[in-house]
Coordinates of C-alpha atoms in Angstrom, one line a residue:
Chain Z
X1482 CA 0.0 0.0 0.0
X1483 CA 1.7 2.9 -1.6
X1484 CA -0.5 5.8 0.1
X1485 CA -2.9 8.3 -2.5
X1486 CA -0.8 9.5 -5.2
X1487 CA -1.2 12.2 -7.8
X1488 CA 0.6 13.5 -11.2
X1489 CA 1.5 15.7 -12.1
X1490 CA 3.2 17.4 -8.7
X1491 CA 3.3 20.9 -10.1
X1492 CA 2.0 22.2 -13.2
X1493 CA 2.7 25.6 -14.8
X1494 CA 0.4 26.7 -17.7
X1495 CA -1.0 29.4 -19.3
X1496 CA -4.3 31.0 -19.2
X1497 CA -6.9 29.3 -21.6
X1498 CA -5.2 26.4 -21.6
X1499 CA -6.7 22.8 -20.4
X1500 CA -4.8 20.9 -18.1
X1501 CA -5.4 17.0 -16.5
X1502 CA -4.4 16.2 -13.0
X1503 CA -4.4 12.2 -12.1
X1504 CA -5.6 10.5 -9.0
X1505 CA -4.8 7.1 -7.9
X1506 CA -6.6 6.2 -4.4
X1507 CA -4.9 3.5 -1.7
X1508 CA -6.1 0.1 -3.8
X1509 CA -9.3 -0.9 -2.8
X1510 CA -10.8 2.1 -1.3
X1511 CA -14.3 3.1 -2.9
X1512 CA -14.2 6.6 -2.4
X1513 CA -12.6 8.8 -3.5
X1514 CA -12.2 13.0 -2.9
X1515 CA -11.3 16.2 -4.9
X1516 CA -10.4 19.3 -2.7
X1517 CA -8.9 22.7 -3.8
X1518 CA -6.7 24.6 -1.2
X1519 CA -5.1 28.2 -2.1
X1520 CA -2.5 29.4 -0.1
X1521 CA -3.4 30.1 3.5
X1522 CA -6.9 28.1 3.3
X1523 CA -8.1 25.1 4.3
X1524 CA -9.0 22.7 1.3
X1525 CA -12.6 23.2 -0.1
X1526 CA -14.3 20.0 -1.7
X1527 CA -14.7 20.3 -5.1
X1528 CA -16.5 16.7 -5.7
X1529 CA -16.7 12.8 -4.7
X1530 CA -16.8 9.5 -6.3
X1531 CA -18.0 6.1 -4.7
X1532 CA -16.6 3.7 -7.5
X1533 CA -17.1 5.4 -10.6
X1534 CA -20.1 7.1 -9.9
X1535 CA -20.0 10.7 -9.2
X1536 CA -22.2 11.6 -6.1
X1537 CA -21.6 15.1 -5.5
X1538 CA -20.2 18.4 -6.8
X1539 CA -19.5 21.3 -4.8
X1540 CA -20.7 24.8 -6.2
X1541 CA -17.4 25.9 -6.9
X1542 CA -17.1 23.6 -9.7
X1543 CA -17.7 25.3 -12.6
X1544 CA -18.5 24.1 -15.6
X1545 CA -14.9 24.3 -16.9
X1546 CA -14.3 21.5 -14.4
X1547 CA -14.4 17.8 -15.3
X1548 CA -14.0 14.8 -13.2
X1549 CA -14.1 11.0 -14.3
X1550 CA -13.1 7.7 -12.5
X1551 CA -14.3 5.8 -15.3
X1552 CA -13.6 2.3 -14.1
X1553 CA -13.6 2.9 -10.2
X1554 CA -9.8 3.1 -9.7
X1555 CA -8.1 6.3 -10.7
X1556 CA -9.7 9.9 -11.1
X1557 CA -9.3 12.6 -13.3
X1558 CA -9.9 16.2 -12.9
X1559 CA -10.2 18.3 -16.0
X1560 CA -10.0 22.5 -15.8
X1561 CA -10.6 24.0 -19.3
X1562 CA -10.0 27.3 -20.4
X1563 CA -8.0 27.9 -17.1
X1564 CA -7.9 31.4 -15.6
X1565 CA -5.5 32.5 -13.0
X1566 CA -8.0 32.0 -10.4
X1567 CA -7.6 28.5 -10.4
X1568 CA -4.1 28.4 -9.2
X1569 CA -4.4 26.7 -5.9
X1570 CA -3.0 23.0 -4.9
X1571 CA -5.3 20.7 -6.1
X1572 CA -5.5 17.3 -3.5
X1573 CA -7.7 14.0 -3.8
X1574 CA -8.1 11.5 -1.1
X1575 CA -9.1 8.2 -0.5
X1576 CA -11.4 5.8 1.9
X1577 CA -13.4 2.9 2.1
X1578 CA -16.8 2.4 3.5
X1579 CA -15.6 -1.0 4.7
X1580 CA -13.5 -1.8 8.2
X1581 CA -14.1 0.5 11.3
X1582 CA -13.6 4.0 10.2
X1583 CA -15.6 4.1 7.4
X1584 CA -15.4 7.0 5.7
X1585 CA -14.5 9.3 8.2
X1586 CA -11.0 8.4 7.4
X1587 CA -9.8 10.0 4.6
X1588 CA -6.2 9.7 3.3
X1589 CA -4.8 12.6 1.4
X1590 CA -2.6 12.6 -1.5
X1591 CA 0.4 15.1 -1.7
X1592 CA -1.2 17.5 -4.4
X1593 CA -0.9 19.0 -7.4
X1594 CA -0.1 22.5 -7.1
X1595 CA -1.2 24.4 -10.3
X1596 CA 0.2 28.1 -11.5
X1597 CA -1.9 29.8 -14.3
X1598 CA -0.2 32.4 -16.0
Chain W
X75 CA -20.2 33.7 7.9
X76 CA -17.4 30.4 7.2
X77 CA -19.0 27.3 8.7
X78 CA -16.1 26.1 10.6
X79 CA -13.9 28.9 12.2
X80 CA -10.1 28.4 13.3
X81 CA -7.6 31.2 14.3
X82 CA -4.7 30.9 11.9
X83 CA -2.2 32.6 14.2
X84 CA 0.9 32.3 13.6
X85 CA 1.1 30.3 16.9
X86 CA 5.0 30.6 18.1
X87 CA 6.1 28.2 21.3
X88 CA 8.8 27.1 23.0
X89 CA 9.8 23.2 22.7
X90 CA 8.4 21.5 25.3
X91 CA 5.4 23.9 25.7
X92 CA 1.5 22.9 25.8
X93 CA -0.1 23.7 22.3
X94 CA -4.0 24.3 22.3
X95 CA -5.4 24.9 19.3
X96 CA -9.5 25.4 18.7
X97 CA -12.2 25.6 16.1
X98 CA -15.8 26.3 16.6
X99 CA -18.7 25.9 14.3
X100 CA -22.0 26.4 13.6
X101 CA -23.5 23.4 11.9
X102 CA -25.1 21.4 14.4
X103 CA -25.0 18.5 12.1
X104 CA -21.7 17.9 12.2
X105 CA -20.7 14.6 14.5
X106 CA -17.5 13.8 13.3
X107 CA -14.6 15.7 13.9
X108 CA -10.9 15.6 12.9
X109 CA -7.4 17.2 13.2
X110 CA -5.1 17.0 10.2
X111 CA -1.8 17.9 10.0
X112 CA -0.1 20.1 7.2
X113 CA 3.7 20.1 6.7
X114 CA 4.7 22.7 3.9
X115 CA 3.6 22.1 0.4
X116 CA 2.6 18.3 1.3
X117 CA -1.0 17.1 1.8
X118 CA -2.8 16.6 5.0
X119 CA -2.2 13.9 7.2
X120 CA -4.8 12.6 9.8
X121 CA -3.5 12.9 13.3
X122 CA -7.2 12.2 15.3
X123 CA -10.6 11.8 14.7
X124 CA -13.7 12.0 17.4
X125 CA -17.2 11.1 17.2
X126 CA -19.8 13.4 18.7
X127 CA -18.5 14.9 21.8
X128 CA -15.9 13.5 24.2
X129 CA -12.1 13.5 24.6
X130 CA -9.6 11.5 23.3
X131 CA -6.2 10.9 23.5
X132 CA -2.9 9.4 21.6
X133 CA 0.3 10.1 23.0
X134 CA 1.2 13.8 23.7
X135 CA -2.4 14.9 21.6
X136 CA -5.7 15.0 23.1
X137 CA -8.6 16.0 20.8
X138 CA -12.0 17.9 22.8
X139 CA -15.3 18.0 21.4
X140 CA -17.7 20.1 22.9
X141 CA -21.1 20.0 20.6
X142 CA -23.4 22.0 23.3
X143 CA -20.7 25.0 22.5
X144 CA -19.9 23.9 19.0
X145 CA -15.7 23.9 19.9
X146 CA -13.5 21.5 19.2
X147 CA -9.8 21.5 21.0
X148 CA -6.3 19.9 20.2
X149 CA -3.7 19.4 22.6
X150 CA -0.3 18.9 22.1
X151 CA 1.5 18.0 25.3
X152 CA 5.4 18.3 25.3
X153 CA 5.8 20.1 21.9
X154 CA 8.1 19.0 19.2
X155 CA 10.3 20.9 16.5
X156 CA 8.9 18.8 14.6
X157 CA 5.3 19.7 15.5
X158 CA 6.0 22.9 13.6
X159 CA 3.2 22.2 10.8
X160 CA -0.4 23.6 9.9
X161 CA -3.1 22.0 11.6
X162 CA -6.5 21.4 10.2
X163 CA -9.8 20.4 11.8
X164 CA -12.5 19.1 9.9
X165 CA -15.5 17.7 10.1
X166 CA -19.2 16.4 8.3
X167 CA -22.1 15.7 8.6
X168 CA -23.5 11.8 8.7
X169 CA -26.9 12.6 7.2
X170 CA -26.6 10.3 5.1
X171 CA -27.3 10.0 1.6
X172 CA -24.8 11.5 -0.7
X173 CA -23.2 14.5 2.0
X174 CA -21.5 11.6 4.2
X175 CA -18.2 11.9 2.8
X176 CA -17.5 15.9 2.4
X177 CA -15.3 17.0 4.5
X178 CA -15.5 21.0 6.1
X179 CA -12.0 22.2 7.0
X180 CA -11.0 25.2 9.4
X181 CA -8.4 27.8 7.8
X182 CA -5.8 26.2 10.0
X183 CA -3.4 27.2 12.1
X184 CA 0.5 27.6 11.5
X185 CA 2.5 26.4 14.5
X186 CA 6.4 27.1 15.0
X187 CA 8.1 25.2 18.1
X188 CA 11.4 26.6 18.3
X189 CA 14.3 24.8 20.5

């Protein structure tokens, strides 16, 4: 058990552009957690998966947001047509709705900090 | 008005010093409550998590829930250089349905321990 990960670690682009983060969850966990944190903020949820099916979206994601997990597993997070508003860490975590701590436990990933231009 | 409320100092304390740090809230739907930890530019880390209200403890932390006052406390006993992180709390609501697993977060709290 490798722990949440996510790719890229940093990502630099420039406004208007689309950009793809990746999320792979601790193997075997069901759900699975988008959060947005800019600097001096606690992270905001953005939206959650259980398996592949999306079952809720905050209000801050606009529709220039996008997120998949198309077979369960890993998760994908979409921004099109990026503005420099969006620069912020972007984090997923995992947890399972099995075993005692349910889903109150969730583990974080180590982010993917984004810089719009 | 934010939902969940933390001070986010800077809090500055001598190693070996008691840390308390505090949120309060005002959704009284909230029953489970957490403290995460923050080290610079890494993701949180889950150091405790309480249902309802209570104490608990592991090791030199000790988490407080008070739900009559909507406050949650963390104590950290014998401070640590290493304790020198941002600390999160963070809760939801078990209403079930599909709001079970969104998690609300405080602004945290930046804690220096110096030697």
């Amino acid at each position: 058990d490798t722990g949440v990960s996510q790719n890229p670690r940093h990502k630099i682009t420039k406004r208007g552009q689309n950009v793809t983060f990746r999320c792979d969850p601790i193997s075997e966990h069901n759900r699975l957690y988008w959060y947005r944190q800019t600097l001096g903020q606690g992270p905001e949820f953005l939206t959650y998966f259980q398996n592949e099916a999306q079952l809720e979206k905050s209000r801050l994601l606009s529709d220039r947001f996008s997120a998949e997990r198309p077979k369960g597993s890993f998760s994908t997070l979409e921004i099109q047509r990026t503005e420099q508003g969006d620069s912020a860490m972007y984090l997923c975590a995992s947890s399972s709705t099995s075993g005692p701590l349910r889903e109150e436990t969730q583990y974080f990933g180590p982010g993917t900090r984004l810089l719009v231009l | 008005q934010k939902e969940v409320e933390q001070d986010p100092g800077p809090l500055s304390v001598p190693e070996g010093a008691i840390v308390s740090l505090n949120c309060t809230y005002s959704n009284s739907a909230f029953q489970y409550f957490m403290w995460y930890r923050q080290y610079s530019r890494k993701g949180p880390e889950l150091l405790m998590y309480t249902y309802s209200s209570g104490n608990k403890e592991d090791g030199r932390f000790t988490a407080q829930v008070d739900k009559s006052s909507k406050y949650i406390s963390l104590f950290i006993r014998d401070s640590q250089p290493s304790d020198s992180a941002t600390y999160l709390c963070a809760m939801n609501n078990p209403a079930g349905g599909t709001s079970y697993g969104k998690l609300t977060f405080g602004q945290g709290t930046i804690l220096t321990v110096h030697p």
